[in-house]
């Protein structure tokens, strides 16, 4: 059975540990601004973690002109093949949740890859607002 990435906004305390874990995993340094997940502030003390929901019918995959996005059935995530990506940003525009992001520093499209089956954000979330099971 394929695991699912679950976000429970009510449990998020806005600590940003998810951003740090993601940036350390993907950039190997603390660069939260380049993270593939971020807590959106929704009021005075409410946050909603924003990350790719790995949709069952992903608009980003449908919008890609060069098949740079595909479902990785083994790990249950939408995989971005950088070598195919032409950086047209169609996937960024197509995502209704704003989860395909642009890394301006590297000039590439980035999206959550669930750390290839072991998401750091979920592993280090102190409140279990993020889970992968």
mmCIF file of C-alpha atoms in Angstrom:
data_model
loop_
_atom_site.group_PDB
_atom_site.id
_atom_site.type_symbol
_atom_site.label_atom_id
_atom_site.label_comp_id
_atom_site.label_asym_id
_atom_site.label_seq_id
_atom_site.Cartn_x
_atom_site.Cartn_y
_atom_site.Cartn_z
ATOM 1 C CA UNK A 1 0.000 0.000 0.000
ATOM 2 C CA UNK A 2 1.296 3.455 -0.945
ATOM 3 C CA UNK A 3 1.997 5.838 1.898
ATOM 4 C CA UNK A 4 0.359 9.286 1.939
ATOM 5 C CA UNK A 5 1.748 12.631 3.060
ATOM 6 C CA UNK A 6 -0.695 14.188 5.489
ATOM 7 C CA UNK A 7 -0.892 17.779 6.679
ATOM 8 C CA UNK A 8 -2.838 18.607 9.844
ATOM 9 C CA UNK A 9 -2.951 22.423 10.038
ATOM 10 C CA UNK A 10 -4.579 22.405 13.488
ATOM 11 C CA UNK A 11 -1.397 20.855 14.932
ATOM 12 C CA UNK A 12 1.055 23.285 13.287
ATOM 13 C CA UNK A 13 2.709 25.685 15.754
ATOM 14 C CA UNK A 14 4.626 27.662 13.120
ATOM 15 C CA UNK A 15 8.035 26.587 14.438
ATOM 16 C CA UNK A 16 9.440 26.282 10.891
ATOM 17 C CA UNK A 17 11.288 23.056 11.724
ATOM 18 C CA UNK A 18 9.857 21.643 8.495
ATOM 19 C CA UNK A 19 11.535 24.380 6.442
ATOM 20 C CA UNK A 20 14.856 23.816 8.155
ATOM 21 C CA UNK A 21 14.701 20.022 7.763
ATOM 22 C CA UNK A 22 13.806 20.378 4.083
ATOM 23 C CA UNK A 23 16.545 22.872 3.303
ATOM 24 C CA UNK A 24 19.178 20.850 5.145
ATOM 25 C CA UNK A 25 18.123 17.731 3.248
ATOM 26 C CA UNK A 26 18.055 19.312 -0.203
ATOM 27 C CA UNK A 27 20.601 22.138 0.056
ATOM 28 C CA UNK A 28 22.825 20.647 2.786
ATOM 29 C CA UNK A 29 22.741 24.011 4.557
ATOM 30 C CA UNK A 30 20.238 26.212 6.373
ATOM 31 C CA UNK A 31 18.377 27.957 3.578
ATOM 32 C CA UNK A 32 14.723 27.963 4.676
ATOM 33 C CA UNK A 33 13.837 30.382 1.883
ATOM 34 C CA UNK A 34 14.664 27.631 -0.613
ATOM 35 C CA UNK A 35 12.630 24.973 1.185
ATOM 36 C CA UNK A 36 9.932 22.971 -0.600
ATOM 37 C CA UNK A 37 7.576 23.452 2.349
ATOM 38 C CA UNK A 38 6.630 26.561 4.253
ATOM 39 C CA UNK A 39 4.137 27.476 6.978
ATOM 40 C CA UNK A 40 1.626 30.043 5.748
ATOM 41 C CA UNK A 41 0.460 32.399 8.504
ATOM 42 C CA UNK A 42 -3.337 32.483 8.690
ATOM 43 C CA UNK A 43 -4.187 34.858 11.495
ATOM 44 C CA UNK A 44 -2.441 35.781 14.704
ATOM 45 C CA UNK A 45 -1.383 32.322 15.871
ATOM 46 C CA UNK A 46 -2.444 29.928 13.124
ATOM 47 C CA UNK A 47 -0.291 28.341 10.443
ATOM 48 C CA UNK A 48 -0.911 26.015 7.531
ATOM 49 C CA UNK A 49 2.048 24.020 6.206
ATOM 50 C CA UNK A 50 2.124 24.364 2.421
ATOM 51 C CA UNK A 51 3.737 21.508 0.474
ATOM 52 C CA UNK A 52 2.908 19.401 -2.551
ATOM 53 C CA UNK A 53 -0.116 17.243 -1.802
ATOM 54 C CA UNK A 54 0.958 14.632 -4.365
ATOM 55 C CA UNK A 55 -2.478 14.891 -5.990
ATOM 56 C CA UNK A 56 -4.178 11.845 -7.477
ATOM 57 C CA UNK A 57 -4.969 13.841 -10.634
ATOM 58 C CA UNK A 58 -2.128 16.412 -10.677
ATOM 59 C CA UNK A 59 -2.622 19.570 -12.727
ATOM 60 C CA UNK A 60 1.142 20.130 -12.754
ATOM 61 C CA UNK A 61 1.777 16.836 -14.569
ATOM 62 C CA UNK A 62 -0.965 17.550 -17.122
ATOM 63 C CA UNK A 63 0.429 21.029 -17.793
ATOM 64 C CA UNK A 64 4.011 19.935 -18.445
ATOM 65 C CA UNK A 65 4.823 20.254 -22.137
ATOM 66 C CA UNK A 66 7.933 18.042 -22.027
ATOM 67 C CA UNK A 67 6.933 15.251 -19.612
ATOM 68 C CA UNK A 68 9.350 16.490 -16.945
ATOM 69 C CA UNK A 69 6.835 15.541 -14.246
ATOM 70 C CA UNK A 70 5.691 11.978 -13.670
ATOM 71 C CA UNK A 71 4.214 9.854 -10.934
ATOM 72 C CA UNK A 72 6.768 7.686 -9.160
ATOM 73 C CA UNK A 73 4.514 4.727 -8.372
ATOM 74 C CA UNK A 74 7.048 3.023 -6.106
ATOM 75 C CA UNK A 75 7.305 5.930 -3.668
ATOM 76 C CA UNK A 76 3.975 7.646 -4.363
ATOM 77 C CA UNK A 77 5.197 11.100 -5.304
ATOM 78 C CA UNK A 78 5.288 13.319 -8.364
ATOM 79 C CA UNK A 79 8.836 13.302 -9.628
ATOM 80 C CA UNK A 80 10.422 16.298 -11.365
ATOM 81 C CA UNK A 81 13.046 15.362 -13.943
ATOM 82 C CA UNK A 82 15.282 18.445 -14.019
ATOM 83 C CA UNK A 83 17.107 17.257 -17.135
ATOM 84 C CA UNK A 84 13.830 17.448 -19.100
ATOM 85 C CA UNK A 85 12.481 20.642 -17.535
ATOM 86 C CA UNK A 86 12.574 23.694 -19.820
ATOM 87 C CA UNK A 87 11.611 26.068 -16.970
ATOM 88 C CA UNK A 88 8.483 27.300 -18.729
ATOM 89 C CA UNK A 89 6.680 27.524 -15.358
ATOM 90 C CA UNK A 90 3.485 25.910 -16.655
ATOM 91 C CA UNK A 91 3.465 23.588 -13.624
ATOM 92 C CA UNK A 92 3.836 26.543 -11.263
ATOM 93 C CA UNK A 93 0.830 28.257 -12.852
ATOM 94 C CA UNK A 94 -1.212 25.034 -12.974
ATOM 95 C CA UNK A 95 -0.904 24.028 -9.310
ATOM 96 C CA UNK A 96 -4.051 25.245 -7.516
ATOM 97 C CA UNK A 97 -2.223 25.041 -4.179
ATOM 98 C CA UNK A 98 0.952 26.958 -5.096
ATOM 99 C CA UNK A 99 3.183 23.979 -4.410
ATOM 100 C CA UNK A 100 5.454 23.990 -7.466
ATOM 101 C CA UNK A 101 8.034 26.616 -6.628
ATOM 102 C CA UNK A 102 10.774 28.544 -8.387
ATOM 103 C CA UNK A 103 14.266 28.488 -6.900
ATOM 104 C CA UNK A 104 15.416 31.887 -8.149
ATOM 105 C CA UNK A 105 18.988 31.307 -6.981
ATOM 106 C CA UNK A 106 19.461 28.133 -9.027
ATOM 107 C CA UNK A 107 16.913 29.157 -11.680
ATOM 108 C CA UNK A 108 15.055 25.846 -11.482
ATOM 109 C CA UNK A 109 11.585 24.579 -10.626
ATOM 110 C CA UNK A 110 11.414 22.672 -7.342
ATOM 111 C CA UNK A 111 8.673 20.641 -5.730
ATOM 112 C CA UNK A 112 8.416 18.267 -2.830
ATOM 113 C CA UNK A 113 9.777 14.821 -3.629
ATOM 114 C CA UNK A 114 8.931 13.421 -0.184
ATOM 115 C CA UNK A 115 12.702 13.073 0.250
ATOM 116 C CA UNK A 116 12.342 10.013 -1.971
ATOM 117 C CA UNK A 117 10.222 8.160 0.565
ATOM 118 C CA UNK A 118 11.420 9.516 3.920
ATOM 119 C CA UNK A 119 10.278 13.154 4.238
ATOM 120 C CA UNK A 120 12.520 15.093 6.603
ATOM 121 C CA UNK A 121 9.766 17.594 7.395
ATOM 122 C CA UNK A 122 7.515 14.828 8.760
ATOM 123 C CA UNK A 123 10.361 13.103 10.616
ATOM 124 C CA UNK A 124 11.262 16.267 12.505
ATOM 125 C CA UNK A 125 7.821 17.852 12.993
ATOM 126 C CA UNK A 126 7.502 18.126 16.801
ATOM 127 C CA UNK A 127 3.683 18.095 16.813
ATOM 128 C CA UNK A 128 3.034 15.541 14.036
ATOM 129 C CA UNK A 129 1.288 18.215 11.960
ATOM 130 C CA UNK A 130 3.104 16.492 9.091
ATOM 131 C CA UNK A 131 3.001 12.726 8.748
ATOM 132 C CA UNK A 132 3.899 10.193 6.104
ATOM 133 C CA UNK A 133 2.160 6.877 6.581
#
